[in-house]
């Protein structure tokens, strides 16, 4: 159950109060309250601050002692469920600002999350399957994820626009005072959109994933860049079509260096769909 109330304190001030109740057969009831305060000194500028609590139960496969997948790491690993997993809980704090006018927009958000029992995939010291790596789901007792998100947008002309975002992340295991593995400190996206006609929009997106920490005895995974292309077409006011190609250059990192990039890449992939509005 989720409840939220948006309270207009004045023309410039708004208070958002919310709460969620979860019930899990194994873990019982959990309450997740949150509160945000918004201040709009002008029509274009919004300042916000908030805090909240979160709850995330392990999935059925993560909890199941019978679950076993031989497709992990592109077929090089085996992962099993763990019935001893505990749910994640977190305390989050956020401070942000956003400015938008007719031509351009900017935004910045600082965040800080204290997480208990973070669910991670952990390599096991030995493996029952020769030539493979055994993995298991486990809890990190205490973790901290904090960082900064920057966003921006610019309308170049009625047909052309660009959007970009950047995230800096500091993720640490507070129990061991070490970095959490497999998380990039730097991530960025930039999207160039072209709208030649009213119903047609095309987008080209560049995605950058920075280097990832592995362990104290292993070198970091190098960063890499992916390219994606999309097209949207509004057939009518109620129906639109979508298509795209992700990983346009068919970048396959695990094929280049399987010892560094442990997970198999999806390679170039295509999709198509439609959206109906009523």
PDB file of C-alpha atoms in Angstrom:
ATOM      1  CA  UNK A   1       0.000   0.000   0.000  1.00  0.00           C
ATOM      2  CA  UNK A   2       1.276   3.444  -0.934  1.00  0.00           C
ATOM      3  CA  UNK A   3      -0.105   6.812   0.148  1.00  0.00           C
ATOM      4  CA  UNK A   4       1.114  10.297  -0.777  1.00  0.00           C
ATOM      5  CA  UNK A   5      -0.130  13.792  -0.065  1.00  0.00           C
ATOM      6  CA  UNK A   6       1.128  16.921  -1.851  1.00  0.00           C
ATOM      7  CA  UNK A   7       0.481  19.917   0.418  1.00  0.00           C
ATOM      8  CA  UNK A   8       0.669  23.423  -1.080  1.00  0.00           C
ATOM      9  CA  UNK A   9       1.920  25.502   1.864  1.00  0.00           C
ATOM     10  CA  UNK A  10       2.047  28.729  -0.152  1.00  0.00           C
ATOM     11  CA  UNK A  11       2.572  29.895  -3.721  1.00  0.00           C
ATOM     12  CA  UNK A  12       6.291  29.024  -3.482  1.00  0.00           C
ATOM     13  CA  UNK A  13       6.435  26.205  -0.899  1.00  0.00           C
ATOM     14  CA  UNK A  14       5.187  22.629  -1.233  1.00  0.00           C
ATOM     15  CA  UNK A  15       5.472  19.688   1.157  1.00  0.00           C
ATOM     16  CA  UNK A  16       5.222  16.110  -0.113  1.00  0.00           C
ATOM     17  CA  UNK A  17       4.574  13.384   2.475  1.00  0.00           C
ATOM     18  CA  UNK A  18       4.405   9.726   1.544  1.00  0.00           C
ATOM     19  CA  UNK A  19       4.547   6.256   2.991  1.00  0.00           C
ATOM     20  CA  UNK A  20       4.575   2.671   1.781  1.00  0.00           C
ATOM     21  CA  UNK A  21       3.659  -0.505   3.648  1.00  0.00           C
ATOM     22  CA  UNK A  22       5.056  -3.837   2.459  1.00  0.00           C
ATOM     23  CA  UNK A  23       4.222  -7.289   3.743  1.00  0.00           C
ATOM     24  CA  UNK A  24       6.463 -10.255   2.949  1.00  0.00           C
ATOM     25  CA  UNK A  25       5.644 -13.830   3.915  1.00  0.00           C
ATOM     26  CA  UNK A  26       9.142 -14.332   5.353  1.00  0.00           C
ATOM     27  CA  UNK A  27       9.984 -10.859   6.669  1.00  0.00           C
ATOM     28  CA  UNK A  28       6.648  -9.472   7.851  1.00  0.00           C
ATOM     29  CA  UNK A  29       5.583  -5.818   7.680  1.00  0.00           C
ATOM     30  CA  UNK A  30       7.890  -2.951   6.721  1.00  0.00           C
ATOM     31  CA  UNK A  31       7.064   0.765   6.737  1.00  0.00           C
ATOM     32  CA  UNK A  32       8.864   3.154   4.361  1.00  0.00           C
ATOM     33  CA  UNK A  33       8.034   6.823   5.044  1.00  0.00           C
ATOM     34  CA  UNK A  34       9.414   9.760   3.065  1.00  0.00           C
ATOM     35  CA  UNK A  35       9.153  13.563   3.066  1.00  0.00           C
ATOM     36  CA  UNK A  36      10.171  16.198   0.505  1.00  0.00           C
ATOM     37  CA  UNK A  37      10.139  19.975   0.747  1.00  0.00           C
ATOM     38  CA  UNK A  38      10.046  21.991  -2.496  1.00  0.00           C
ATOM     39  CA  UNK A  39      10.667  25.714  -2.899  1.00  0.00           C
ATOM     40  CA  UNK A  40       9.986  27.580  -6.160  1.00  0.00           C
ATOM     41  CA  UNK A  41      11.281  31.156  -5.877  1.00  0.00           C
ATOM     42  CA  UNK A  42      10.511  31.663  -9.586  1.00  0.00           C
ATOM     43  CA  UNK A  43       8.553  29.762 -12.220  1.00  0.00           C
ATOM     44  CA  UNK A  44      11.794  28.425 -13.682  1.00  0.00           C
ATOM     45  CA  UNK A  45      13.718  27.460 -10.534  1.00  0.00           C
ATOM     46  CA  UNK A  46      12.882  24.612  -8.121  1.00  0.00           C
ATOM     47  CA  UNK A  47      14.854  23.717  -4.991  1.00  0.00           C
ATOM     48  CA  UNK A  48      14.137  20.485  -3.119  1.00  0.00           C
ATOM     49  CA  UNK A  49      15.303  18.497  -0.108  1.00  0.00           C
ATOM     50  CA  UNK A  50      14.067  15.153   1.100  1.00  0.00           C
ATOM     51  CA  UNK A  51      14.635  12.078   3.193  1.00  0.00           C
ATOM     52  CA  UNK A  52      13.110   8.645   3.274  1.00  0.00           C
ATOM     53  CA  UNK A  53      13.403   5.008   4.156  1.00  0.00           C
ATOM     54  CA  UNK A  54      13.394   2.116   1.682  1.00  0.00           C
ATOM     55  CA  UNK A  55      12.762  -1.632   1.779  1.00  0.00           C
ATOM     56  CA  UNK A  56      13.615  -4.253  -0.844  1.00  0.00           C
ATOM     57  CA  UNK A  57      12.994  -7.966  -0.303  1.00  0.00           C
ATOM     58  CA  UNK A  58      15.106 -10.600  -2.073  1.00  0.00           C
ATOM     59  CA  UNK A  59      13.496 -12.082  -5.177  1.00  0.00           C
ATOM     60  CA  UNK A  60      12.126 -15.628  -5.203  1.00  0.00           C
ATOM     61  CA  UNK A  61      15.089 -16.951  -7.169  1.00  0.00           C
ATOM     62  CA  UNK A  62      17.571 -15.217  -4.858  1.00  0.00           C
ATOM     63  CA  UNK A  63      15.933 -16.892  -1.846  1.00  0.00           C
ATOM     64  CA  UNK A  64      15.330 -20.309  -3.365  1.00  0.00           C
ATOM     65  CA  UNK A  65      17.755 -23.076  -2.268  1.00  0.00           C
ATOM     66  CA  UNK A  66      16.822 -24.973  -5.454  1.00  0.00           C
ATOM     67  CA  UNK A  67      17.631 -22.077  -7.802  1.00  0.00           C
ATOM     68  CA  UNK A  68      20.731 -22.663  -9.909  1.00  0.00           C
ATOM     69  CA  UNK A  69      21.706 -20.902 -13.122  1.00  0.00           C
ATOM     70  CA  UNK A  70      24.512 -22.070 -15.389  1.00  0.00           C
ATOM     71  CA  UNK A  71      24.185 -18.992 -17.599  1.00  0.00           C
ATOM     72  CA  UNK A  72      26.016 -16.626 -15.256  1.00  0.00           C
ATOM     73  CA  UNK A  73      29.063 -14.796 -16.663  1.00  0.00           C
ATOM     74  CA  UNK A  74      28.080 -15.802 -20.162  1.00  0.00           C
ATOM     75  CA  UNK A  75      28.122 -19.508 -19.321  1.00  0.00           C
ATOM     76  CA  UNK A  76      31.405 -19.353 -17.423  1.00  0.00           C
ATOM     77  CA  UNK A  77      29.792 -19.204 -13.992  1.00  0.00           C
ATOM     78  CA  UNK A  78      27.177 -20.926 -11.828  1.00  0.00           C
ATOM     79  CA  UNK A  79      24.984 -18.977  -9.420  1.00  0.00           C
ATOM     80  CA  UNK A  80      22.806 -20.392  -6.652  1.00  0.00           C
ATOM     81  CA  UNK A  81      20.079 -19.001  -4.441  1.00  0.00           C
ATOM     82  CA  UNK A  82      20.577 -18.314  -0.745  1.00  0.00           C
ATOM     83  CA  UNK A  83      17.639 -18.912   1.655  1.00  0.00           C
ATOM     84  CA  UNK A  84      19.540 -17.021   4.398  1.00  0.00           C
ATOM     85  CA  UNK A  85      19.326 -13.674   2.585  1.00  0.00           C
ATOM     86  CA  UNK A  86      17.921 -10.719   4.486  1.00  0.00           C
ATOM     87  CA  UNK A  87      15.994  -7.827   2.891  1.00  0.00           C
ATOM     88  CA  UNK A  88      17.687  -4.543   2.061  1.00  0.00           C
ATOM     89  CA  UNK A  89      16.728  -1.435   4.010  1.00  0.00           C
ATOM     90  CA  UNK A  90      18.081   2.037   3.477  1.00  0.00           C
ATOM     91  CA  UNK A  91      17.956   5.589   4.732  1.00  0.00           C
ATOM     92  CA  UNK A  92      18.200   8.113   1.898  1.00  0.00           C
ATOM     93  CA  UNK A  93      18.817  11.857   1.810  1.00  0.00           C
ATOM     94  CA  UNK A  94      18.616  14.113  -1.244  1.00  0.00           C
ATOM     95  CA  UNK A  95      19.261  17.760  -2.034  1.00  0.00           C
ATOM     96  CA  UNK A  96      18.664  19.171  -5.496  1.00  0.00           C
ATOM     97  CA  UNK A  97      17.991  22.133  -7.748  1.00  0.00           C
ATOM     98  CA  UNK A  98      16.481  22.410 -11.226  1.00  0.00           C
ATOM     99  CA  UNK A  99      16.159  25.326 -13.638  1.00  0.00           C
ATOM    100  CA  UNK A 100      14.207  25.245 -16.895  1.00  0.00           C
ATOM    101  CA  UNK A 101      13.155  27.877 -19.420  1.00  0.00           C
ATOM    102  CA  UNK A 102      11.913  27.627 -22.986  1.00  0.00           C
ATOM    103  CA  UNK A 103      15.349  26.904 -24.504  1.00  0.00           C
ATOM    104  CA  UNK A 104      17.493  25.169 -21.903  1.00  0.00           C
ATOM    105  CA  UNK A 105      17.436  23.364 -18.557  1.00  0.00           C
ATOM    106  CA  UNK A 106      19.936  22.432 -15.848  1.00  0.00           C
ATOM    107  CA  UNK A 107      19.657  20.228 -12.785  1.00  0.00           C
ATOM    108  CA  UNK A 108      21.858  18.958  -9.958  1.00  0.00           C
ATOM    109  CA  UNK A 109      21.086  16.419  -7.224  1.00  0.00           C
ATOM    110  CA  UNK A 110      23.302  15.291  -4.355  1.00  0.00           C
ATOM    111  CA  UNK A 111      22.284  12.006  -2.720  1.00  0.00           C
ATOM    112  CA  UNK A 112      23.378   9.867   0.221  1.00  0.00           C
ATOM    113  CA  UNK A 113      22.082   6.341   0.958  1.00  0.00           C
ATOM    114  CA  UNK A 114      22.961   4.223   3.984  1.00  0.00           C
ATOM    115  CA  UNK A 115      22.058   0.621   3.153  1.00  0.00           C
ATOM    116  CA  UNK A 116      21.848  -2.389   5.444  1.00  0.00           C
ATOM    117  CA  UNK A 117      22.025  -5.933   4.033  1.00  0.00           C
ATOM    118  CA  UNK A 118      22.762  -4.833   0.468  1.00  0.00           C
ATOM    119  CA  UNK A 119      22.199  -7.862  -1.800  1.00  0.00           C
ATOM    120  CA  UNK A 120      25.279  -8.618  -3.902  1.00  0.00           C
ATOM    121  CA  UNK A 121      26.580 -11.410  -6.134  1.00  0.00           C
ATOM    122  CA  UNK A 122      29.686 -12.823  -4.455  1.00  0.00           C
ATOM    123  CA  UNK A 123      32.322 -15.139  -5.918  1.00  0.00           C
ATOM    124  CA  UNK A 124      32.900 -18.307  -3.913  1.00  0.00           C
ATOM    125  CA  UNK A 125      36.479 -19.400  -3.043  1.00  0.00           C
ATOM    126  CA  UNK A 126      35.944 -22.877  -4.502  1.00  0.00           C
ATOM    127  CA  UNK A 127      33.626 -24.279  -7.167  1.00  0.00           C
ATOM    128  CA  UNK A 128      32.040 -27.709  -7.551  1.00  0.00           C
ATOM    129  CA  UNK A 129      32.030 -27.327 -11.366  1.00  0.00           C
ATOM    130  CA  UNK A 130      35.513 -27.678 -12.908  1.00  0.00           C
ATOM    131  CA  UNK A 131      36.526 -24.774 -15.113  1.00  0.00           C
ATOM    132  CA  UNK A 132      33.732 -22.501 -13.865  1.00  0.00           C
ATOM    133  CA  UNK A 133      33.286 -19.777 -11.270  1.00  0.00           C
ATOM    134  CA  UNK A 134      30.733 -20.347  -8.519  1.00  0.00           C
ATOM    135  CA  UNK A 135      28.664 -17.371  -7.375  1.00  0.00           C
ATOM    136  CA  UNK A 136      26.095 -16.882  -4.640  1.00  0.00           C
ATOM    137  CA  UNK A 137      23.817 -14.119  -3.439  1.00  0.00           C
ATOM    138  CA  UNK A 138      24.901 -12.612  -0.139  1.00  0.00           C
ATOM    139  CA  UNK A 139      24.286  -9.568   2.059  1.00  0.00           C
ATOM    140  CA  UNK A 140      26.723  -6.722   2.628  1.00  0.00           C
ATOM    141  CA  UNK A 141      25.986  -5.802   6.235  1.00  0.00           C
ATOM    142  CA  UNK A 142      26.484  -2.047   5.810  1.00  0.00           C
ATOM    143  CA  UNK A 143      27.025  -0.044   2.633  1.00  0.00           C
ATOM    144  CA  UNK A 144      27.050   3.609   1.660  1.00  0.00           C
ATOM    145  CA  UNK A 145      26.141   4.932  -1.783  1.00  0.00           C
ATOM    146  CA  UNK A 146      26.493   8.651  -2.287  1.00  0.00           C
ATOM    147  CA  UNK A 147      27.128  10.910  -5.221  1.00  0.00           C
ATOM    148  CA  UNK A 148      26.058  13.676  -7.541  1.00  0.00           C
ATOM    149  CA  UNK A 149      23.786  13.712 -10.593  1.00  0.00           C
ATOM    150  CA  UNK A 150      23.928  16.488 -13.197  1.00  0.00           C
ATOM    151  CA  UNK A 151      21.428  16.940 -16.034  1.00  0.00           C
ATOM    152  CA  UNK A 152      21.098  19.427 -18.858  1.00  0.00           C
ATOM    153  CA  UNK A 153      19.104  20.076 -21.995  1.00  0.00           C
ATOM    154  CA  UNK A 154      19.211  22.539 -24.878  1.00  0.00           C
ATOM    155  CA  UNK A 155      16.769  23.215 -27.697  1.00  0.00           C
ATOM    156  CA  UNK A 156      18.945  24.079 -30.692  1.00  0.00           C
ATOM    157  CA  UNK A 157      16.064  24.706 -33.087  1.00  0.00           C
ATOM    158  CA  UNK A 158      12.459  23.528 -33.556  1.00  0.00           C
ATOM    159  CA  UNK A 159      13.875  20.324 -35.088  1.00  0.00           C
ATOM    160  CA  UNK A 160      17.035  19.709 -33.015  1.00  0.00           C
ATOM    161  CA  UNK A 161      17.614  19.270 -29.283  1.00  0.00           C
ATOM    162  CA  UNK A 162      20.217  17.697 -27.009  1.00  0.00           C
ATOM    163  CA  UNK A 163      19.960  16.150 -23.538  1.00  0.00           C
ATOM    164  CA  UNK A 164      22.815  14.999 -21.277  1.00  0.00           C
ATOM    165  CA  UNK A 165      23.335  13.597 -17.796  1.00  0.00           C
ATOM    166  CA  UNK A 166      26.305  12.622 -15.643  1.00  0.00           C
ATOM    167  CA  UNK A 167      26.518  10.636 -12.386  1.00  0.00           C
ATOM    168  CA  UNK A 168      29.434  10.430  -9.975  1.00  0.00           C
ATOM    169  CA  UNK A 169      29.035   7.561  -7.485  1.00  0.00           C
ATOM    170  CA  UNK A 170      30.985   6.665  -4.358  1.00  0.00           C
ATOM    171  CA  UNK A 171      29.945   3.151  -3.255  1.00  0.00           C
ATOM    172  CA  UNK A 172      31.637   1.636  -0.218  1.00  0.00           C
ATOM    173  CA  UNK A 173      31.332  -1.418   1.967  1.00  0.00           C
ATOM    174  CA  UNK A 174      31.300   0.215   5.398  1.00  0.00           C
ATOM    175  CA  UNK A 175      31.934  -3.057   7.207  1.00  0.00           C
ATOM    176  CA  UNK A 176      35.333  -3.489   5.487  1.00  0.00           C
ATOM    177  CA  UNK A 177      35.897   0.155   4.426  1.00  0.00           C
ATOM    178  CA  UNK A 178      36.504  -0.882   0.808  1.00  0.00           C
ATOM    179  CA  UNK A 179      34.878   0.090  -2.478  1.00  0.00           C
ATOM    180  CA  UNK A 180      31.939  -1.971  -3.651  1.00  0.00           C
ATOM    181  CA  UNK A 181      32.893  -3.902  -6.803  1.00  0.00           C
ATOM    182  CA  UNK A 182      31.272  -3.715 -10.258  1.00  0.00           C
ATOM    183  CA  UNK A 183      30.081  -0.123  -9.892  1.00  0.00           C
ATOM    184  CA  UNK A 184      31.323   2.715 -12.088  1.00  0.00           C
ATOM    185  CA  UNK A 185      32.267   5.940 -10.389  1.00  0.00           C
ATOM    186  CA  UNK A 186      31.506   7.838 -13.594  1.00  0.00           C
ATOM    187  CA  UNK A 187      28.558   7.343 -15.957  1.00  0.00           C
ATOM    188  CA  UNK A 188      27.256   9.696 -18.625  1.00  0.00           C
ATOM    189  CA  UNK A 189      24.677   9.847 -21.416  1.00  0.00           C
ATOM    190  CA  UNK A 190      24.163  12.331 -24.232  1.00  0.00           C
ATOM    191  CA  UNK A 191      21.186  12.233 -26.618  1.00  0.00           C
ATOM    192  CA  UNK A 192      20.781  14.175 -29.849  1.00  0.00           C
ATOM    193  CA  UNK A 193      17.168  14.328 -31.063  1.00  0.00           C
ATOM    194  CA  UNK A 194      15.963  15.305 -34.546  1.00  0.00           C
ATOM    195  CA  UNK A 195      12.298  15.962 -35.268  1.00  0.00           C
ATOM    196  CA  UNK A 196      12.008  16.486 -39.047  1.00  0.00           C
ATOM    197  CA  UNK A 197       8.196  16.338 -38.991  1.00  0.00           C
ATOM    198  CA  UNK A 198       5.596  16.618 -36.257  1.00  0.00           C
ATOM    199  CA  UNK A 199       4.926  12.871 -35.898  1.00  0.00           C
ATOM    200  CA  UNK A 200       8.531  11.638 -36.369  1.00  0.00           C
ATOM    201  CA  UNK A 201      11.394  11.837 -33.850  1.00  0.00           C
ATOM    202  CA  UNK A 202      14.813  10.188 -34.140  1.00  0.00           C
ATOM    203  CA  UNK A 203      17.386   9.991 -31.345  1.00  0.00           C
ATOM    204  CA  UNK A 204      21.066   9.067 -31.203  1.00  0.00           C
ATOM    205  CA  UNK A 205      22.391   8.290 -27.689  1.00  0.00           C
ATOM    206  CA  UNK A 206      25.985   7.923 -26.541  1.00  0.00           C
ATOM    207  CA  UNK A 207      26.447   6.060 -23.240  1.00  0.00           C
ATOM    208  CA  UNK A 208      29.699   6.100 -21.277  1.00  0.00           C
ATOM    209  CA  UNK A 209      30.380   3.636 -18.431  1.00  0.00           C
ATOM    210  CA  UNK A 210      33.517   4.439 -16.453  1.00  0.00           C
ATOM    211  CA  UNK A 211      36.062   2.015 -15.024  1.00  0.00           C
ATOM    212  CA  UNK A 212      34.820  -0.440 -12.394  1.00  0.00           C
ATOM    213  CA  UNK A 213      36.611  -1.569  -9.250  1.00  0.00           C
ATOM    214  CA  UNK A 214      36.979  -5.370  -8.976  1.00  0.00           C
ATOM    215  CA  UNK A 215      39.071  -6.148  -5.886  1.00  0.00           C
ATOM    216  CA  UNK A 216      42.271  -5.186  -4.082  1.00  0.00           C
ATOM    217  CA  UNK A 217      44.202  -7.842  -6.031  1.00  0.00           C
ATOM    218  CA  UNK A 218      42.717  -7.199  -9.489  1.00  0.00           C
ATOM    219  CA  UNK A 219      43.018  -4.229 -11.817  1.00  0.00           C
ATOM    220  CA  UNK A 220      39.945  -2.103 -12.522  1.00  0.00           C
ATOM    221  CA  UNK A 221      37.802  -2.882 -15.548  1.00  0.00           C
ATOM    222  CA  UNK A 222      38.447  -0.153 -18.163  1.00  0.00           C
ATOM    223  CA  UNK A 223      35.646   2.187 -19.102  1.00  0.00           C
ATOM    224  CA  UNK A 224      33.824   1.892 -22.418  1.00  0.00           C
ATOM    225  CA  UNK A 225      31.338   3.698 -24.661  1.00  0.00           C
ATOM    226  CA  UNK A 226      28.180   2.396 -26.367  1.00  0.00           C
ATOM    227  CA  UNK A 227      26.065   3.920 -29.141  1.00  0.00           C
ATOM    228  CA  UNK A 228      22.270   3.561 -29.488  1.00  0.00           C
ATOM    229  CA  UNK A 229      19.712   4.767 -32.072  1.00  0.00           C
ATOM    230  CA  UNK A 230      15.921   5.138 -31.721  1.00  0.00           C
ATOM    231  CA  UNK A 231      12.948   6.280 -33.784  1.00  0.00           C
ATOM    232  CA  UNK A 232       9.416   7.191 -32.655  1.00  0.00           C
ATOM    233  CA  UNK A 233       6.434   7.813 -34.928  1.00  0.00           C
ATOM    234  CA  UNK A 234       3.035   9.108 -33.814  1.00  0.00           C
ATOM    235  CA  UNK A 235       0.525   7.382 -36.086  1.00  0.00           C
ATOM    236  CA  UNK A 236      -2.431   9.094 -34.428  1.00  0.00           C
ATOM    237  CA  UNK A 237      -3.113  11.046 -31.251  1.00  0.00           C
ATOM    238  CA  UNK A 238      -3.661   7.711 -29.482  1.00  0.00           C
ATOM    239  CA  UNK A 239      -1.116   5.395 -31.150  1.00  0.00           C
ATOM    240  CA  UNK A 240       2.660   5.686 -31.564  1.00  0.00           C
ATOM    241  CA  UNK A 241       5.297   3.266 -32.864  1.00  0.00           C
ATOM    242  CA  UNK A 242       8.822   2.814 -31.516  1.00  0.00           C
ATOM    243  CA  UNK A 243      11.915   1.037 -32.818  1.00  0.00           C
ATOM    244  CA  UNK A 244      15.603   1.079 -32.061  1.00  0.00           C
ATOM    245  CA  UNK A 245      19.028  -0.492 -32.249  1.00  0.00           C
ATOM    246  CA  UNK A 246      21.045  -0.678 -29.032  1.00  0.00           C
ATOM    247  CA  UNK A 247      24.801  -1.231 -28.969  1.00  0.00           C
ATOM    248  CA  UNK A 248      24.915  -0.059 -32.568  1.00  0.00           C
ATOM    249  CA  UNK A 249      28.589  -0.974 -33.049  1.00  0.00           C
ATOM    250  CA  UNK A 250      28.081  -4.502 -31.613  1.00  0.00           C
ATOM    251  CA  UNK A 251      30.611  -3.927 -28.821  1.00  0.00           C
ATOM    252  CA  UNK A 252      31.317  -7.246 -27.036  1.00  0.00           C
ATOM    253  CA  UNK A 253      33.654  -6.630 -24.153  1.00  0.00           C
ATOM    254  CA  UNK A 254      33.698 -10.177 -22.764  1.00  0.00           C
ATOM    255  CA  UNK A 255      34.884 -11.463 -26.130  1.00  0.00           C
ATOM    256  CA  UNK A 256      37.788  -8.993 -26.068  1.00  0.00           C
ATOM    257  CA  UNK A 257      38.967  -9.924 -22.565  1.00  0.00           C
ATOM    258  CA  UNK A 258      36.955 -12.573 -20.735  1.00  0.00           C
ATOM    259  CA  UNK A 259      39.235 -12.351 -17.711  1.00  0.00           C
ATOM    260  CA  UNK A 260      38.424  -8.674 -17.149  1.00  0.00           C
ATOM    261  CA  UNK A 261      34.815  -8.390 -18.330  1.00  0.00           C
ATOM    262  CA  UNK A 262      33.226 -11.306 -16.519  1.00  0.00           C
ATOM    263  CA  UNK A 263      29.663 -10.852 -17.787  1.00  0.00           C
ATOM    264  CA  UNK A 264      28.648 -11.667 -21.337  1.00  0.00           C
ATOM    265  CA  UNK A 265      27.484  -8.725 -23.427  1.00  0.00           C
ATOM    266  CA  UNK A 266      24.177  -8.685 -25.214  1.00  0.00           C
ATOM    267  CA  UNK A 267      25.792  -7.312 -28.365  1.00  0.00           C
ATOM    268  CA  UNK A 268      23.778  -5.448 -30.965  1.00  0.00           C
ATOM    269  CA  UNK A 269      20.040  -5.841 -30.368  1.00  0.00           C
ATOM    270  CA  UNK A 270      16.877  -4.609 -32.036  1.00  0.00           C
ATOM    271  CA  UNK A 271      13.440  -3.837 -30.654  1.00  0.00           C
ATOM    272  CA  UNK A 272      10.087  -2.561 -31.857  1.00  0.00           C
ATOM    273  CA  UNK A 273       6.887  -1.704 -30.028  1.00  0.00           C
ATOM    274  CA  UNK A 274       3.824   0.481 -29.845  1.00  0.00           C
ATOM    275  CA  UNK A 275       2.108   2.637 -27.246  1.00  0.00           C
ATOM    276  CA  UNK A 276      -1.663   3.168 -27.133  1.00  0.00           C
ATOM    277  CA  UNK A 277      -3.260   5.989 -25.120  1.00  0.00           C
ATOM    278  CA  UNK A 278      -6.914   6.097 -24.120  1.00  0.00           C
TER     279      UNK A 278
END
